[in-house]
PDB file of C-alpha atoms and ligand atoms in Angstrom:
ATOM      1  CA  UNK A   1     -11.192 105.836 113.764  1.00  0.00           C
ATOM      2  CA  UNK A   2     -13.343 108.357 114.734  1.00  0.00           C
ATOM      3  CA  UNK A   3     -12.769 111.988 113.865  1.00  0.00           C
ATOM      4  CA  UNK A   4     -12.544 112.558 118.349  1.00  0.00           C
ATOM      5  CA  UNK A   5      -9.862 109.815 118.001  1.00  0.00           C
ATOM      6  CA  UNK A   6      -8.124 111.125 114.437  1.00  0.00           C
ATOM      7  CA  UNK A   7      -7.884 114.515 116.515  1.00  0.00           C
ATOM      8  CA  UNK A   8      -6.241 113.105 119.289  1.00  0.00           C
ATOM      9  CA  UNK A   9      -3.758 111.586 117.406  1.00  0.00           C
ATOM     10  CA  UNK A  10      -2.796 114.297 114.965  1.00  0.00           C
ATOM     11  CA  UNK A  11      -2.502 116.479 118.472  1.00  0.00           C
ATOM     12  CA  UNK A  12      -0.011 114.065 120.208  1.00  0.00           C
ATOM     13  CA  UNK A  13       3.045 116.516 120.448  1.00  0.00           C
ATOM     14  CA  UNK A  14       6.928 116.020 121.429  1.00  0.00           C
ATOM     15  CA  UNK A  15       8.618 118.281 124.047  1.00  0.00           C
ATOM     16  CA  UNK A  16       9.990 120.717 121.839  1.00  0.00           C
ATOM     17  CA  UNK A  17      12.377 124.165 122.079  1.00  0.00           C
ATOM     18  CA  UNK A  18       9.515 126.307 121.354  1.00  0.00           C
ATOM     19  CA  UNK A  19       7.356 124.996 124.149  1.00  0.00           C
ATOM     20  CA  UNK A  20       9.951 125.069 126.329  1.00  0.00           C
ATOM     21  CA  UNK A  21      11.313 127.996 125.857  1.00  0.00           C
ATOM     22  CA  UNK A  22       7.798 129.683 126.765  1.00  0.00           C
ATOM     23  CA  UNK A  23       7.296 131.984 130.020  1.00  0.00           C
ATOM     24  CA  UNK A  24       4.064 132.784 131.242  1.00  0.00           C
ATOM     25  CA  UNK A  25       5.702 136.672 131.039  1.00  0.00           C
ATOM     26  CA  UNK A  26       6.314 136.532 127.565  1.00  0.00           C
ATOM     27  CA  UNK A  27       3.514 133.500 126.032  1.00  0.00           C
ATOM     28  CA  UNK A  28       0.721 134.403 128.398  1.00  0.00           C
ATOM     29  CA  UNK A  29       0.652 138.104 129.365  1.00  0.00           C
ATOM     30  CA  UNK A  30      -3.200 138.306 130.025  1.00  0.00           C
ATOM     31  CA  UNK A  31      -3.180 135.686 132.368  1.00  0.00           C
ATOM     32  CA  UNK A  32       0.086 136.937 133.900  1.00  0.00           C
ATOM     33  CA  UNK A  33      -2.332 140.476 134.144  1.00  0.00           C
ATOM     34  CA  UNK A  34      -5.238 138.792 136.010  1.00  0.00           C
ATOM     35  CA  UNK A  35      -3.475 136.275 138.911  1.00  0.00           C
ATOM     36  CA  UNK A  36      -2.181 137.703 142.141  1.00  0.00           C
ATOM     37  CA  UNK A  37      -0.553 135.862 145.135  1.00  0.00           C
ATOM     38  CA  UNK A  38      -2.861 133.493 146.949  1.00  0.00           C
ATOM     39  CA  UNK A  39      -4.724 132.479 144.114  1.00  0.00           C
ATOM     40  CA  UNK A  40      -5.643 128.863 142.844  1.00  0.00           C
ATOM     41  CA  UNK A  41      -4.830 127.859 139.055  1.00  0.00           C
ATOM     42  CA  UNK A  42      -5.336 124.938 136.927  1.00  0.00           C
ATOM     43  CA  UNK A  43      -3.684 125.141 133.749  1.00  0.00           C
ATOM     44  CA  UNK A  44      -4.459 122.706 131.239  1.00  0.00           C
ATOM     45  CA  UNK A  45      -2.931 121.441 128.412  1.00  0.00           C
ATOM     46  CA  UNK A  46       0.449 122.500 130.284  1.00  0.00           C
ATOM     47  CA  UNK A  47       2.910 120.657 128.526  1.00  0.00           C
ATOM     48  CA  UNK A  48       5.847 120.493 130.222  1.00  0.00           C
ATOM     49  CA  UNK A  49       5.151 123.459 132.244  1.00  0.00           C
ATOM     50  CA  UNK A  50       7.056 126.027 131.196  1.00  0.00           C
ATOM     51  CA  UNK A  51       4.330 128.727 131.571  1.00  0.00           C
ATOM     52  CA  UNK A  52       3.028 127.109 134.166  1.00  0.00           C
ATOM     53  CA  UNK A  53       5.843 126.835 136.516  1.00  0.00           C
ATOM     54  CA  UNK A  54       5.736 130.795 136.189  1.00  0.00           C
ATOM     55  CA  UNK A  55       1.961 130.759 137.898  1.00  0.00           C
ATOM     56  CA  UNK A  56       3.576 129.130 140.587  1.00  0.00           C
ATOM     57  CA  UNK A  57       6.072 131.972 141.189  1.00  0.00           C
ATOM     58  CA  UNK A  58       3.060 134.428 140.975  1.00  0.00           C
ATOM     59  CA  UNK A  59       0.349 132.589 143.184  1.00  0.00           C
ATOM     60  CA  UNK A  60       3.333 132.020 145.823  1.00  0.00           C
ATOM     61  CA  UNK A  61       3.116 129.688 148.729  1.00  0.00           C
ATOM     62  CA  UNK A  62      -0.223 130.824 149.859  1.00  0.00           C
ATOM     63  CA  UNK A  63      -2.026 129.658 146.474  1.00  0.00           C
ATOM     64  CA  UNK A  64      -2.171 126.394 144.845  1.00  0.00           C
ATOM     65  CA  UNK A  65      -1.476 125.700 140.649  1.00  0.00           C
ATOM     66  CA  UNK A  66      -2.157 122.332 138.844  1.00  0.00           C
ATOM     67  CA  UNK A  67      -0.638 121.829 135.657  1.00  0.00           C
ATOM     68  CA  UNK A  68      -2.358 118.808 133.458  1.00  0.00           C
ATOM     69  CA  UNK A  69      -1.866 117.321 130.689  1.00  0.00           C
ATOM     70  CA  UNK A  70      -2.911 114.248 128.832  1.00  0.00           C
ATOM     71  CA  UNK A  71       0.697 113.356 127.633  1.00  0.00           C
ATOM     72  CA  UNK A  72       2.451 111.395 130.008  1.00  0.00           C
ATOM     73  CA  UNK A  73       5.847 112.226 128.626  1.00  0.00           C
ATOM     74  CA  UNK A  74       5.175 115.897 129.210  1.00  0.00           C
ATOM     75  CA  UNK A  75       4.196 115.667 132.184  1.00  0.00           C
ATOM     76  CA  UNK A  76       7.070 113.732 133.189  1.00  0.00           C
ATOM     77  CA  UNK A  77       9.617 115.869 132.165  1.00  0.00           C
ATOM     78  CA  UNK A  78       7.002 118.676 133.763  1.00  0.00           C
ATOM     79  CA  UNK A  79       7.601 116.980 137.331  1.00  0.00           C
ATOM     80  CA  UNK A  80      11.025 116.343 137.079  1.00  0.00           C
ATOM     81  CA  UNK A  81      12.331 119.999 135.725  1.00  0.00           C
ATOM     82  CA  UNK A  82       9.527 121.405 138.482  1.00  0.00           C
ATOM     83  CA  UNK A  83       9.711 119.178 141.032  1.00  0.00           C
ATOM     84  CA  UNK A  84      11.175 122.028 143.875  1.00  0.00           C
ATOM     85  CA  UNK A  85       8.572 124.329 143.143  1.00  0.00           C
ATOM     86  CA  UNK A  86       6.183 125.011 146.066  1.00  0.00           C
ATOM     87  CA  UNK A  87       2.691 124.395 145.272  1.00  0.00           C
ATOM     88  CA  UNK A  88       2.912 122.950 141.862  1.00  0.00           C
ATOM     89  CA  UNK A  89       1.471 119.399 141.236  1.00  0.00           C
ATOM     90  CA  UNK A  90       1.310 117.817 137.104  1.00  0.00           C
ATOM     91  CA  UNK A  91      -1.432 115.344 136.712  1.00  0.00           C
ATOM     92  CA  UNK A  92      -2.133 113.479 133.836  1.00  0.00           C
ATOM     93  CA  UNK A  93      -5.465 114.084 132.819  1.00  0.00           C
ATOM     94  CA  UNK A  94      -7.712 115.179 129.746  1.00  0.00           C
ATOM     95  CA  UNK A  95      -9.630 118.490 129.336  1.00  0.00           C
ATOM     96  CA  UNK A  96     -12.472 116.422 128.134  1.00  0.00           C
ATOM     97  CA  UNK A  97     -12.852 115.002 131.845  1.00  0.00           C
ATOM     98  CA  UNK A  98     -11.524 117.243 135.082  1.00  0.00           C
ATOM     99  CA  UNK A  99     -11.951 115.860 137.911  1.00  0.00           C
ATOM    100  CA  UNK A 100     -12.642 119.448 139.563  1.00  0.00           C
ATOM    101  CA  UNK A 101     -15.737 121.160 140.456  1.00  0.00           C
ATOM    102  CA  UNK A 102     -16.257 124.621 141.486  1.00  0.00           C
ATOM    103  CA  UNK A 103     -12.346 124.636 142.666  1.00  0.00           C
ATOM    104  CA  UNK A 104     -10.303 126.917 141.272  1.00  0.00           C
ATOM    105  CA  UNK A 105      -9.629 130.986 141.073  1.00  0.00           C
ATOM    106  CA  UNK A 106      -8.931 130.726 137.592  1.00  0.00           C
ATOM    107  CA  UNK A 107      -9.004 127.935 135.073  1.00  0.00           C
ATOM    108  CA  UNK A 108      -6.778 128.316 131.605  1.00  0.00           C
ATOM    109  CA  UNK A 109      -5.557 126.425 128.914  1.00  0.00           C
ATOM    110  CA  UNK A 110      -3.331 127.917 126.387  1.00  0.00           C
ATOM    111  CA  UNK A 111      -2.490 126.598 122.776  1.00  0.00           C
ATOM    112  CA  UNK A 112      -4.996 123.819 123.268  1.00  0.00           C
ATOM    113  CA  UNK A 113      -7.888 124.098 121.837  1.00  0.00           C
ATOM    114  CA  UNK A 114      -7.140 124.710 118.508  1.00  0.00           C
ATOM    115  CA  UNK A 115      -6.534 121.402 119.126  1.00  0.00           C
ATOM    116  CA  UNK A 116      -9.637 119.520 119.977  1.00  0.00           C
ATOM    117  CA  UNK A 117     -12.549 118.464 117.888  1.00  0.00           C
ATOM    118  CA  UNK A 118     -14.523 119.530 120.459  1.00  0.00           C
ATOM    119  CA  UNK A 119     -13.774 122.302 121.780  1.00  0.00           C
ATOM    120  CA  UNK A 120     -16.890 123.740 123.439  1.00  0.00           C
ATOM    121  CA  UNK A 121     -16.827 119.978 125.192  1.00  0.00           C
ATOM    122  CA  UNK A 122     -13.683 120.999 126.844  1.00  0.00           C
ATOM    123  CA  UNK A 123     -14.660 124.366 127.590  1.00  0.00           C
ATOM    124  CA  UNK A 124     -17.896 123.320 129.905  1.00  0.00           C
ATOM    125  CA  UNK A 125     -15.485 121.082 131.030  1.00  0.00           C
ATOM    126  CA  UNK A 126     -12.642 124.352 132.401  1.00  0.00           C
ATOM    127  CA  UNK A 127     -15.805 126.223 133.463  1.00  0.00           C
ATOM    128  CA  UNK A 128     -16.982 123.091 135.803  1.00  0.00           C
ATOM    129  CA  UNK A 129     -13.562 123.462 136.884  1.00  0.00           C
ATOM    130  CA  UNK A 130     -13.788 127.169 137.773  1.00  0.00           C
ATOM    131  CA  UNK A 131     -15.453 128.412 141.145  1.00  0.00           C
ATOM    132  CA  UNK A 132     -18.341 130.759 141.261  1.00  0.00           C
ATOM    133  CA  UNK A 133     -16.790 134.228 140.447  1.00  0.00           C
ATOM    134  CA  UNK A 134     -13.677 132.917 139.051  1.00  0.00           C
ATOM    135  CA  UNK A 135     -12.365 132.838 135.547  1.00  0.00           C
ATOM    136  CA  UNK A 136     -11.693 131.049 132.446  1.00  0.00           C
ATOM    137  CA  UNK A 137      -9.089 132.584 130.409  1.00  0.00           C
ATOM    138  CA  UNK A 138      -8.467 130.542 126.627  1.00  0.00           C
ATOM    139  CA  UNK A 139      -5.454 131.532 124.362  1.00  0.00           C
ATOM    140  CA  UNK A 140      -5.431 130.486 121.047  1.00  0.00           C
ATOM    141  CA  UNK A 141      -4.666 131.055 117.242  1.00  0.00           C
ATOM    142  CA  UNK A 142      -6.585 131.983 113.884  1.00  0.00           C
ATOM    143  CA  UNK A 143      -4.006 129.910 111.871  1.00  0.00           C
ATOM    144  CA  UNK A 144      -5.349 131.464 108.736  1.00  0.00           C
ATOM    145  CA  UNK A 145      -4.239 134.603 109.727  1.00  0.00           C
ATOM    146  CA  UNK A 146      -0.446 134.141 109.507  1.00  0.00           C
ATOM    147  CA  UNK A 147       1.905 136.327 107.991  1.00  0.00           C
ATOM    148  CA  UNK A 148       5.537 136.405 106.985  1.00  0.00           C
ATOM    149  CA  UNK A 149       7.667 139.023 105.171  1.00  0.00           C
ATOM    150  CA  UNK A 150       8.357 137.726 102.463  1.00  0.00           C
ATOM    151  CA  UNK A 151       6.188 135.471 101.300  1.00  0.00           C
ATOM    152  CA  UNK A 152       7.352 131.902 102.404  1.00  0.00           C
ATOM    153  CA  UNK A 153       8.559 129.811  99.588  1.00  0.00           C
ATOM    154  CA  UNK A 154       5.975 127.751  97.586  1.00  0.00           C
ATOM    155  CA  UNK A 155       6.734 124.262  98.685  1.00  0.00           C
ATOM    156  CA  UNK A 156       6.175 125.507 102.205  1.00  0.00           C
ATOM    157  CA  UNK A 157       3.092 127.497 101.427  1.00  0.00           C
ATOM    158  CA  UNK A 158       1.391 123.762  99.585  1.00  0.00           C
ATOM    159  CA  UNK A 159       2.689 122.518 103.285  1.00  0.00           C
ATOM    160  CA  UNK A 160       1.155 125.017 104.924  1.00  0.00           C
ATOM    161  CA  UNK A 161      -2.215 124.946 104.002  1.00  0.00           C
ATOM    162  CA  UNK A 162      -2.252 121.106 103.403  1.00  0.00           C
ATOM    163  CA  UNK A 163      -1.270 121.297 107.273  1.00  0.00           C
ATOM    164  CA  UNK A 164      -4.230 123.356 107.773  1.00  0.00           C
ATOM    165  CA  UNK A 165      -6.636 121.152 105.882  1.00  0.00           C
ATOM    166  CA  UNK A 166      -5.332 118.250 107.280  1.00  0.00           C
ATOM    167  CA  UNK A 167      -6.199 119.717 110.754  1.00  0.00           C
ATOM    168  CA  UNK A 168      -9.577 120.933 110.043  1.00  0.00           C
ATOM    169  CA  UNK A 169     -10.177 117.397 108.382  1.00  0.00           C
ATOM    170  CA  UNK A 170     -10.266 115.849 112.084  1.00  0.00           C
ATOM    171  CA  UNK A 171     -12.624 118.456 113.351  1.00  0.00           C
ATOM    172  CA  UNK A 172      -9.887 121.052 114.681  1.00  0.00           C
ATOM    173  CA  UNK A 173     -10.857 124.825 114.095  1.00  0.00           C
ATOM    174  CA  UNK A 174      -7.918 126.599 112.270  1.00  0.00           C
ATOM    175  CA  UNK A 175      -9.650 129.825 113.290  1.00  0.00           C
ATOM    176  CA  UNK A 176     -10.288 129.414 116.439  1.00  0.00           C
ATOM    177  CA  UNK A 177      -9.086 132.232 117.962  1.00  0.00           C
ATOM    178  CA  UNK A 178     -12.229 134.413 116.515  1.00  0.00           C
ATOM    179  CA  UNK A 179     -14.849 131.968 117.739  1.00  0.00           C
ATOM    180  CA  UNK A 180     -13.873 132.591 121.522  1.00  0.00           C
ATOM    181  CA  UNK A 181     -15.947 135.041 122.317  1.00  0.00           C
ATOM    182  CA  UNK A 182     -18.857 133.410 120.920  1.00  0.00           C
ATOM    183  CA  UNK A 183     -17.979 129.530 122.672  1.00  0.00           C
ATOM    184  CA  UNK A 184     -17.371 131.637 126.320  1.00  0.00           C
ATOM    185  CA  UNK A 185     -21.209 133.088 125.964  1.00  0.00           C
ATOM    186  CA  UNK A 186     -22.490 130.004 125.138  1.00  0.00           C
ATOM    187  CA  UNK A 187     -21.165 127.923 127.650  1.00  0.00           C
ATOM    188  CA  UNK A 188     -22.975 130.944 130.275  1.00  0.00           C
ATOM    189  CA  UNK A 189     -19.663 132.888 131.047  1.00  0.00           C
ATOM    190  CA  UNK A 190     -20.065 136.896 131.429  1.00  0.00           C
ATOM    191  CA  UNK A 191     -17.871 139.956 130.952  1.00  0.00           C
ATOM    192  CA  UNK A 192     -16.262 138.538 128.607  1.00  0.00           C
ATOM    193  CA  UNK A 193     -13.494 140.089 127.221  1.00  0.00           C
ATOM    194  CA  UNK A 194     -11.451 139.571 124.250  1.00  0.00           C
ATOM    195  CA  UNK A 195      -7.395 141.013 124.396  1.00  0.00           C
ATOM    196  CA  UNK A 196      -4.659 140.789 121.794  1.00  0.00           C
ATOM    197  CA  UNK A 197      -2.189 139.147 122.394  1.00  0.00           C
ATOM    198  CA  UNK A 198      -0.421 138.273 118.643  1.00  0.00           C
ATOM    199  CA  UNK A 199       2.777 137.423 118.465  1.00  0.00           C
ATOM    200  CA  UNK A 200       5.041 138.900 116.376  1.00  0.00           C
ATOM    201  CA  UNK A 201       9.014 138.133 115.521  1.00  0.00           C
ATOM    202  CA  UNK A 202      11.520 139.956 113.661  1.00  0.00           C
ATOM    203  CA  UNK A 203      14.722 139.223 112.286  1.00  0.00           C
ATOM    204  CA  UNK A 204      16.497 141.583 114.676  1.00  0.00           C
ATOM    205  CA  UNK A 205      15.021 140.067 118.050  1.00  0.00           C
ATOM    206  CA  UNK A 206      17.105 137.829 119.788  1.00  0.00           C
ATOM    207  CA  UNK A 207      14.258 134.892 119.738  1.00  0.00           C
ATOM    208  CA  UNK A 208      13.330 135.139 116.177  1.00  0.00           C
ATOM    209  CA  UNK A 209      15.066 132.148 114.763  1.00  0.00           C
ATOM    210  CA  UNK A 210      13.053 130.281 118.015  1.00  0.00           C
ATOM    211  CA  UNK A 211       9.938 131.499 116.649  1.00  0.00           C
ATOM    212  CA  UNK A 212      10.390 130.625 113.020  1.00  0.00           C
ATOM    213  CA  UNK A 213      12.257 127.870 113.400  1.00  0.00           C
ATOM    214  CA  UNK A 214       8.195 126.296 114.690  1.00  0.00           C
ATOM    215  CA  UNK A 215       7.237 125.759 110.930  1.00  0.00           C
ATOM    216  CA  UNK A 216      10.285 123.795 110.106  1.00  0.00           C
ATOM    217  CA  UNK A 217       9.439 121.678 113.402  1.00  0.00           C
ATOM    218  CA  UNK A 218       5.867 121.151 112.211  1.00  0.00           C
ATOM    219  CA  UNK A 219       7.216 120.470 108.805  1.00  0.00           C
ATOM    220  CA  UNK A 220       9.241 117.594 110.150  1.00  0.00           C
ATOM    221  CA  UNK A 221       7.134 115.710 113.075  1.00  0.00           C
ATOM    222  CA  UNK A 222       3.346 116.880 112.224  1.00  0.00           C
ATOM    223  CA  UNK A 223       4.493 116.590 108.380  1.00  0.00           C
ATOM    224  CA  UNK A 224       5.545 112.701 108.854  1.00  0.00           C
ATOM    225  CA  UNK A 225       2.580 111.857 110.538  1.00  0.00           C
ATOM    226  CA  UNK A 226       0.646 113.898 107.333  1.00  0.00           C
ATOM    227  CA  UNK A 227       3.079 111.988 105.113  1.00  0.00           C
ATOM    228  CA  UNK A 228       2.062 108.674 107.022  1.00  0.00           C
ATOM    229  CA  UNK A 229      -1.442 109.067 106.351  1.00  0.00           C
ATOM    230  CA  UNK A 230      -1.049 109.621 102.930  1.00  0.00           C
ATOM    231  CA  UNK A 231      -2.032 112.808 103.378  1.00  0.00           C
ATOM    232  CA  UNK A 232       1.363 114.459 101.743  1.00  0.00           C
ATOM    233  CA  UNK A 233       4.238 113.185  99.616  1.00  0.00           C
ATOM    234  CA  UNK A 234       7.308 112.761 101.361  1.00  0.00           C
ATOM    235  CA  UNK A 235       8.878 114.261  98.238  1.00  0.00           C
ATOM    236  CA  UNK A 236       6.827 117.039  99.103  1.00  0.00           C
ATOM    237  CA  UNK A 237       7.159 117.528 102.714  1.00  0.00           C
ATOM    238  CA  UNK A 238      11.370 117.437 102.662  1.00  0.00           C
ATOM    239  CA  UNK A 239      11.539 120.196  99.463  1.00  0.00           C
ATOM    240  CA  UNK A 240       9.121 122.434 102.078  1.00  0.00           C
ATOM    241  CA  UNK A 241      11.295 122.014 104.932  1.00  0.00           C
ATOM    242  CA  UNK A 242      14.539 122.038 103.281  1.00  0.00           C
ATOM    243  CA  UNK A 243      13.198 125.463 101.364  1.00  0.00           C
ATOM    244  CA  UNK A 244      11.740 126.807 104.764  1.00  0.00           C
ATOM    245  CA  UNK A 245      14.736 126.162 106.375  1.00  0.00           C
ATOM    246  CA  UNK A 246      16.979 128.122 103.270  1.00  0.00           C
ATOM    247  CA  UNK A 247      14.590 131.035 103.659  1.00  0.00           C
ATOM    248  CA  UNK A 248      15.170 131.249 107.334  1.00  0.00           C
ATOM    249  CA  UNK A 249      18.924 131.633 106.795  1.00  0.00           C
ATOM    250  CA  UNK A 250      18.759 133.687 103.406  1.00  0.00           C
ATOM    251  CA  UNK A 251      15.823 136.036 103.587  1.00  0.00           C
ATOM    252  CA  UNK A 252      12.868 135.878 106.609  1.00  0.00           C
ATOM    253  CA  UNK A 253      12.169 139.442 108.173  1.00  0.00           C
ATOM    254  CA  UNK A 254       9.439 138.360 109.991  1.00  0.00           C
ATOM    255  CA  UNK A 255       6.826 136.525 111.116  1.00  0.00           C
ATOM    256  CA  UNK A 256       3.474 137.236 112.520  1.00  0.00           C
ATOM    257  CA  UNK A 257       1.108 134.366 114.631  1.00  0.00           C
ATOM    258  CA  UNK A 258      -2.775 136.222 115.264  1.00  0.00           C
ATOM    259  CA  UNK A 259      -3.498 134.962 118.530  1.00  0.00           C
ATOM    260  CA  UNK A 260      -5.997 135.973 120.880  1.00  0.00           C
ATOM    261  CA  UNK A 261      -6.794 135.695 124.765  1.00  0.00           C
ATOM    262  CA  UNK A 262     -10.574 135.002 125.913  1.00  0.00           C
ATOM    263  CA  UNK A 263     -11.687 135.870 129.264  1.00  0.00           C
ATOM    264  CA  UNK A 264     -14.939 135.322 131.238  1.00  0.00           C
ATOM    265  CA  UNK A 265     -16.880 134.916 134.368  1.00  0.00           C
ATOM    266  CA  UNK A 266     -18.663 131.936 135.964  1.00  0.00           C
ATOM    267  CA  UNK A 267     -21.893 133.478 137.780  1.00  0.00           C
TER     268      UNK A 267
HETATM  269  C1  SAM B 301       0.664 123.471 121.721  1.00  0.00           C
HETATM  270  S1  SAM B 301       0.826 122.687 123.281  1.00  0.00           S
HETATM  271  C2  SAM B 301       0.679 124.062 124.391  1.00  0.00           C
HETATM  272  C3  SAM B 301       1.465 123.893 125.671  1.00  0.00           C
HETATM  273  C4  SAM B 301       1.399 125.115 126.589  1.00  0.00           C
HETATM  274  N1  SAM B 301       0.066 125.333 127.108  1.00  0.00           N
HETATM  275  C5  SAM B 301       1.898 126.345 125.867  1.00  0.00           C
HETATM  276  O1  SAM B 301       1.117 127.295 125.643  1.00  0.00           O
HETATM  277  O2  SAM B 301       3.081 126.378 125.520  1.00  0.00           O
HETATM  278  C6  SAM B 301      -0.745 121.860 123.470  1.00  0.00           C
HETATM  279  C7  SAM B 301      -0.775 120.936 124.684  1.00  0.00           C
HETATM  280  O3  SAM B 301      -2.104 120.447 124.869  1.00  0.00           O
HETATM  281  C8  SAM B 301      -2.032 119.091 125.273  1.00  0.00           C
HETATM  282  N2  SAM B 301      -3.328 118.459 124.978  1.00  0.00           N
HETATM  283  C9  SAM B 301      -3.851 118.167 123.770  1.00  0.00           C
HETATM  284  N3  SAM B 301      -5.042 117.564 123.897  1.00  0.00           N
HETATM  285  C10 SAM B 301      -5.295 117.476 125.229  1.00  0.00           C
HETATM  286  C11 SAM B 301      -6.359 116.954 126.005  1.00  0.00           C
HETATM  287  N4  SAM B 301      -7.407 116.365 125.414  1.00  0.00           N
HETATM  288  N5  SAM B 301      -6.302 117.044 127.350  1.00  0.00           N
HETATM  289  C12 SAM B 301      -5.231 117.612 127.950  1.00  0.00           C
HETATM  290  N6  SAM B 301      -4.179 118.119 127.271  1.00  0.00           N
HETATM  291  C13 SAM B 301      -4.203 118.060 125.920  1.00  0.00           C
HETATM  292  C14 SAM B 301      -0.865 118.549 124.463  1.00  0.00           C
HETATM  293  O4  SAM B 301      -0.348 117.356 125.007  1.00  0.00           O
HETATM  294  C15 SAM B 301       0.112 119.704 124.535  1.00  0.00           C
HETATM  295  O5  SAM B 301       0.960 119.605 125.641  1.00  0.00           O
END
């Protein structure tokens, strides 16, 4: 298997609470900043269009939003929960190959590239995608720059950053989140601009236990695949979880994800 292929396996991801539970208010302010009614979107790597669903509401009936993703069982359950919103449309489709040119107001993808093995790739691909004068907006993660208070138990910590290796072992950039600015000039973008957009959780909000409870998810699915590949004991993955999931109850204050959004101009 190639490390392109390895990638795109170790990516495949189940509908889940925390994706679903995502609003383009509240897991995408930047973009939420920049569209206005009328506009055209294409948001990729959409899942099952949580966030995306909430462009629609924004752009209205005078604009036009695509949501795509290349899981069909996303986008599914995308078209189904959607399917009375004006001027949505899911496609099934991969990043690595729009079938767009110079088409859209604003071209995003959030959570995705951190992803890919080839990122850049995808990014000509969203700025091919873009018209002239519109703009590419990325969010994503430096993984490495997680924090929780306390310190997550051992087990989960030899999880955690066996996750992390296993990730960057197919190519995917743990720290991708810092390398935006540099991939949007490359790929010929301008103004680009570089907001904050971390997200942080603690014990007193009412979505906290949504927002930790992602580790012991990734634990689980993304640790059975590790486990599958030999990658991880089972032993070993199971302790982590079970310990993550005793912390969550007994002692987690909070938790803090370093996530960044990219912005940038075709010319
Ligand atoms: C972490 S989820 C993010 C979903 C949503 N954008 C959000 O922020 O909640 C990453 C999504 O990217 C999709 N994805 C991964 N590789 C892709 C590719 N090559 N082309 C299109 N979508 C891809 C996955 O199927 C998944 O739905």
């Amino acid at each position: 298997m190639t490390m392109f292929e390895t990638a795109k396996n170790r990516a495949k991801l189940k509908s889940s609470g925390v994706i679903d539970s995502r609003t383009l208010e509240n897991s995408h302010k930047r973009l939420r900043e920049i569209i206005r009614p009328g506009m055209t979107i294409l948001d990729v790597g959409c899942g099952t269009g949580a966030i995306t669903s909430g462009i629609a509401k924004v752009v209205g009936v005078e604009g036009k939003v695509v949501g795509m993703d290349n899981n069909p069982e996303l986008i599914a359950k995308a078209r189904e929960k959607y399917k009375d919103t004006p001027g949505l449309t899911f496609l099934e489709g991969d990043i690595y190959n729009l079938p767009f040119y110079n088409e859209f107001d604003v071209v995003t993808s959030a959570r995705v590239l951190q992803w890919l093995a080839q990122p850049q790739e995808a990014l000509k691909n969203m700025v091919k995608a873009t018209k002239l004068g519109g703009k590419v907006i990325v969010l994503d993660y430096n993984h490495v720059k997680i924090k929780w208070e306390p310190e997550v138990p051992k087990s989960m910590k030899y999880f955690y950053d066996a996750f992390l290796r296993w990730r960057s072992e197919s190519g995917m950039d743990n720290t991708i989140a810092d390398k935006l600015s540099g991939m949007f000039k490359a790929v010929g973008l301008e103004e680009v601009k570089i907001t904050a957009q971390h997200e942080e959780s603690m014990r007193q909000d009412k979505d906290f236990q949504t927002h930790i409870a992602i580790w012991a998810g990734v634990a689980s699915v993304k640790g059975a695949q590790m486990v599958s590949e030999g990658f991880i004991e089972e032993k070993q993955r199971e302790v982590a979880e079970c310990d993550y999931k005793k912390w969550i109850e007994e002692e987690a204050k909070r938790q803090f994800m370093y996530l960044l959004a990219a912005e940038g101009v075709k010319v």
